[in-house]
Amino acid sequence: MHIAPYDNQNTPIVDVDDSTVPLNYFNIVKLKKGDAFEYSVPGYETCIVPATGMVDVNVEGFKADALGGRGVDVWDGEPEGVYVPTAAKAEMVCTSDEAEIFVAGAKYDKVLEAFAVRNDELDLVQYGSDDTKTHRKIKHILGQKQHDKVGRLLVSELYTVGQGGWSGFPSHKHDTDRLPDETRHDETYNFRFRPNYGSGVQMLQREDNKPGDAYHIVDGSTICLDSGYHPCAVLPGYEMYYFTILGGLSQRSLVQYFQPTHAYQIETIPGIKDMIAKFK
């Protein structure tokens, strides 16, 4: 499902028990200097990630000051995040001139401990190649390094490297719990482009070798994925970013099932096996 950009006025874009991705939660909060925003999401663990700007965060006594700090866009520096336990009350106060903050969530009933992820604690992966049109970089905010501290939530930022090309290929899905071959993980994306008038396409193919759907994605588009194979591409001459939320049904580690028709191309893309291993 494609949600076109709109002014959500700091209310969830993907709310609890969403009809498409019930395991996910997603909000975009926009603040000006001195503004405060408070939230609590019963039944969901969350993660606060400034897209741009800086905030001070307080999660029921756990404090993370000067979180974020990127300038004009998501290419302007490294991400940082704060993990917010299920149902905990979190407050953020904008300390820069303005800030745009992503709030990612996954359904989880246990209560863990709050913690911060600073830019020197990210899990970084770069893979693919210009020749295969698959060159990209992933910055895991809640990734393998935080595995034992988080319930079901995975949060990452994905960037195409260079201009144009494909991401999420070879096509894969993760809509059915059938270990060891696949896990059920709902997935939500928010896209950005550089320059911001760039655009791309999100494919969604429900069955191998049968026609699927395609969505025209623009700067600020949100995509919710509940099932099917889902590669995406950016127009030549533009760079693409997407903020990624994964919520697992029965476990945190993601097991992707690669589309049979294209699975052999795993062997043709440099570094892709390292990328797969990082979604734990």
XYZ file of C-alpha atoms in Angstrom:
280
model
C 0.000 0.000 0.000
C 1.252 3.476 -0.918
C 0.532 6.456 1.355
C 1.248 9.694 -0.488
C 3.012 12.492 1.444
C 0.667 14.612 3.546
C 0.729 16.810 6.633
C 0.090 14.229 9.343
C 0.211 16.950 12.059
C 2.307 14.700 14.334
C -0.307 11.924 14.339
C 0.638 8.347 13.357
C 0.871 7.566 9.650
C 0.726 3.862 10.533
C -1.163 3.482 13.799
C -1.488 0.494 16.121
C -3.228 -2.568 14.642
C -3.030 -1.157 11.139
C -5.096 -3.188 8.681
C -2.135 -3.755 6.334
C 0.875 -3.927 8.682
C -0.461 -4.621 12.208
C 3.044 -5.417 13.480
C 4.300 -1.891 12.628
C 3.876 1.639 13.958
C 5.135 4.815 12.252
C 4.887 8.513 13.004
C 6.637 11.624 11.673
C 6.918 14.421 14.224
C 7.859 17.946 13.165
C 8.930 20.460 15.822
C 10.361 23.945 16.075
C 12.900 25.084 18.670
C 11.534 24.705 22.188
C 8.556 22.583 21.093
C 7.913 19.388 23.055
C 6.155 16.211 21.964
C 5.121 13.340 24.238
C 3.809 9.908 23.337
C 3.202 6.381 24.607
C 2.245 3.371 22.478
C 0.757 0.485 24.502
C 1.645 -2.875 22.984
C 4.491 -1.528 20.823
C 8.184 -0.930 21.425
C 9.414 2.127 19.524
C 12.537 3.954 18.395
C 13.022 7.720 18.047
C 15.262 8.698 15.099
C 15.702 12.360 14.088
C 15.658 12.639 10.300
C 16.969 16.190 10.629
C 17.563 18.503 13.573
C 18.294 17.726 17.207
C 16.162 16.794 20.217
C 16.582 16.031 23.900
C 14.800 12.786 24.800
C 13.476 11.642 28.170
C 12.041 8.137 28.542
C 10.699 7.885 32.100
C 13.972 9.121 33.572
C 16.360 7.794 30.912
C 17.803 10.856 29.179
C 19.524 11.212 25.836
C 20.399 14.829 25.146
C 21.452 16.292 21.794
C 20.135 13.343 19.803
C 20.556 13.693 16.051
C 22.013 16.817 14.526
C 21.696 16.258 10.794
C 21.203 19.430 8.790
C 19.226 19.938 5.606
C 18.409 16.298 4.844
C 19.114 12.647 5.704
C 22.355 12.702 3.679
C 23.772 15.380 5.981
C 25.369 13.231 8.708
C 24.789 9.965 10.531
C 21.585 8.818 12.265
C 21.093 8.330 15.987
C 18.232 6.750 17.919
C 16.645 6.035 21.284
C 14.920 2.750 22.028
C 11.636 3.261 23.913
C 10.243 0.230 25.777
C 6.695 -0.966 25.196
C 4.104 1.520 26.511
C 6.769 3.763 28.071
C 6.165 7.522 28.081
C 8.679 9.331 25.886
C 9.179 13.071 25.580
C 11.282 14.894 23.002
C 12.156 18.593 23.039
C 13.521 20.315 19.941
C 16.848 22.071 20.576
C 17.658 23.043 16.962
C 15.775 25.607 14.898
C 13.517 22.809 13.721
C 13.488 19.026 13.615
C 11.790 16.186 11.796
C 11.693 12.967 13.823
C 10.795 9.441 12.776
C 9.118 7.210 15.381
C 9.297 3.530 14.410
C 7.540 0.741 16.252
C 6.862 -2.993 16.373
C 4.264 -4.939 18.301
C 5.801 -6.445 21.446
C 4.296 -7.162 24.860
C 7.354 -7.362 27.138
C 8.961 -4.297 28.715
C 12.726 -3.910 28.263
C 15.156 -1.071 29.104
C 15.560 2.228 27.267
C 18.918 2.970 25.622
C 20.476 5.298 23.059
C 22.315 4.435 19.842
C 24.877 7.092 18.949
C 26.436 7.500 15.522
C 29.558 5.541 16.481
C 27.416 2.525 17.465
C 25.717 1.942 14.113
C 25.987 -1.274 12.137
C 27.142 -0.241 8.653
C 26.921 -2.415 5.542
C 27.735 -1.556 1.936
C 27.173 -4.031 -0.851
C 26.339 -4.459 -4.509
C 28.079 -2.846 -7.452
C 27.596 -0.249 -10.157
C 27.803 -3.019 -12.766
C 24.850 -4.903 -11.256
C 22.893 -1.647 -10.617
C 22.520 -2.742 -6.964
C 25.051 -0.553 -5.124
C 23.693 0.576 -1.748
C 24.589 1.365 1.861
C 22.643 0.337 4.987
C 22.901 2.012 8.390
C 21.359 -0.209 11.066
C 20.152 1.810 14.058
C 18.510 -1.143 15.785
C 20.416 -3.975 14.144
C 22.575 -6.930 15.019
C 24.553 -5.007 17.645
C 21.376 -4.352 19.643
C 19.879 -7.821 19.199
C 19.766 -8.801 22.882
C 18.279 -5.450 23.958
C 15.250 -5.305 21.642
C 12.137 -7.462 21.267
C 10.880 -7.609 17.645
C 11.919 -4.261 16.121
C 14.517 -3.684 13.395
C 15.217 -0.088 12.278
C 17.555 0.865 9.435
C 18.325 3.551 6.892
C 19.019 2.447 3.316
C 20.760 4.551 0.683
C 21.403 3.933 -2.970
C 25.065 4.540 -3.790
C 25.518 6.633 -6.898
C 22.560 7.732 -8.998
C 19.887 5.372 -10.250
C 19.680 1.641 -9.623
C 17.778 -1.021 -7.713
C 17.304 -1.901 -4.069
C 15.740 -4.966 -2.470
C 16.957 -7.210 -5.266
C 17.019 -10.168 -5.753
C 13.321 -9.908 -4.970
C 12.378 -11.449 -1.638
C 9.446 -11.744 0.730
C 8.905 -12.338 4.455
C 5.189 -12.772 4.952
C 4.885 -16.289 6.389
C 6.279 -17.874 9.546
C 7.783 -21.132 8.278
C 11.197 -21.510 9.797
C 13.905 -22.138 8.789
C 12.920 -20.858 5.329
C 11.073 -17.620 6.131
C 9.726 -15.381 8.902
C 6.685 -13.107 9.050
C 7.904 -9.522 9.269
C 5.677 -6.575 8.393
C 7.659 -3.759 6.777
C 7.152 -0.002 6.429
C 9.270 2.427 4.394
C 9.481 6.214 4.170
C 11.302 7.463 1.066
C 13.423 10.549 0.401
C 15.178 11.594 -2.821
C 18.130 13.819 -3.644
C 17.380 16.197 -5.327
C 13.976 16.032 -3.663
C 12.078 16.228 -6.949
C 13.449 12.794 -7.847
C 11.239 9.726 -7.725
C 11.164 5.979 -8.179
C 9.014 2.890 -8.292
C 8.084 0.304 -5.658
C 7.161 -3.080 -7.109
C 5.003 -5.640 -5.325
C 4.653 -9.085 -6.873
C 2.405 -11.421 -4.894
C 3.325 -14.593 -6.808
C 6.412 -15.675 -8.714
C 6.100 -15.140 -12.468
C 2.693 -13.470 -12.243
C 2.024 -9.749 -12.810
C 2.040 -7.596 -9.706
C 1.572 -3.957 -8.738
C 3.798 -0.891 -8.988
C 3.625 2.385 -7.029
C 5.133 5.701 -8.058
C 7.083 6.839 -4.997
C 8.085 10.460 -4.396
C 9.869 12.378 -1.648
C 7.949 11.569 1.550
C 6.076 8.515 0.250
C 5.288 5.775 2.778
C 4.985 2.149 1.671
C 3.426 -0.600 3.814
C 4.327 -4.175 2.888
C 2.404 -7.121 4.277
C 3.151 -9.768 1.623
C 4.855 -10.397 -1.675
C 8.205 -9.755 -3.361
C 9.109 -6.067 -3.211
C 12.141 -4.576 -5.036
C 12.290 -0.826 -5.680
C 14.209 1.454 -8.039
C 15.188 5.103 -8.374
C 15.292 7.099 -11.597
C 18.708 7.651 -13.221
C 20.346 10.849 -11.999
C 18.823 10.733 -8.483
C 19.742 9.241 -5.119
C 17.192 7.387 -2.985
C 16.904 6.868 0.776
C 14.354 4.945 2.738
C 13.759 4.666 6.462
C 12.933 1.040 7.175
C 10.815 -0.495 9.943
C 10.564 -4.267 10.347
C 8.406 -5.930 13.003
C 8.583 -9.685 13.501
C 5.632 -11.858 14.463
C 7.497 -14.550 16.401
C 11.149 -13.470 16.430
C 13.360 -10.472 15.728
C 15.768 -12.072 13.249
C 14.588 -11.681 9.672
C 14.653 -14.678 7.332
C 14.051 -13.606 3.745
C 12.669 -15.976 1.124
C 14.132 -15.067 -2.244
C 11.931 -15.238 -5.310
C 12.735 -18.548 -7.028
C 13.035 -17.014 -10.499
C 15.718 -14.529 -9.382
C 17.322 -16.253 -6.379
C 20.404 -17.329 -8.360
C 21.424 -13.672 -8.594
C 22.435 -13.752 -4.930
C 25.655 -15.225 -6.298
C 26.175 -12.301 -8.700
C 25.891 -9.346 -6.286
C 29.038 -8.565 -4.255
C 28.566 -8.534 -0.489
C 24.864 -9.388 -0.444
C 25.321 -12.374 1.869
C 26.889 -10.088 4.480
C 23.881 -7.786 4.129
C 21.433 -10.656 4.667
C 23.266 -11.736 7.816
C 22.940 -8.281 9.414
C 19.128 -8.388 9.696
C 19.207 -10.179 13.054
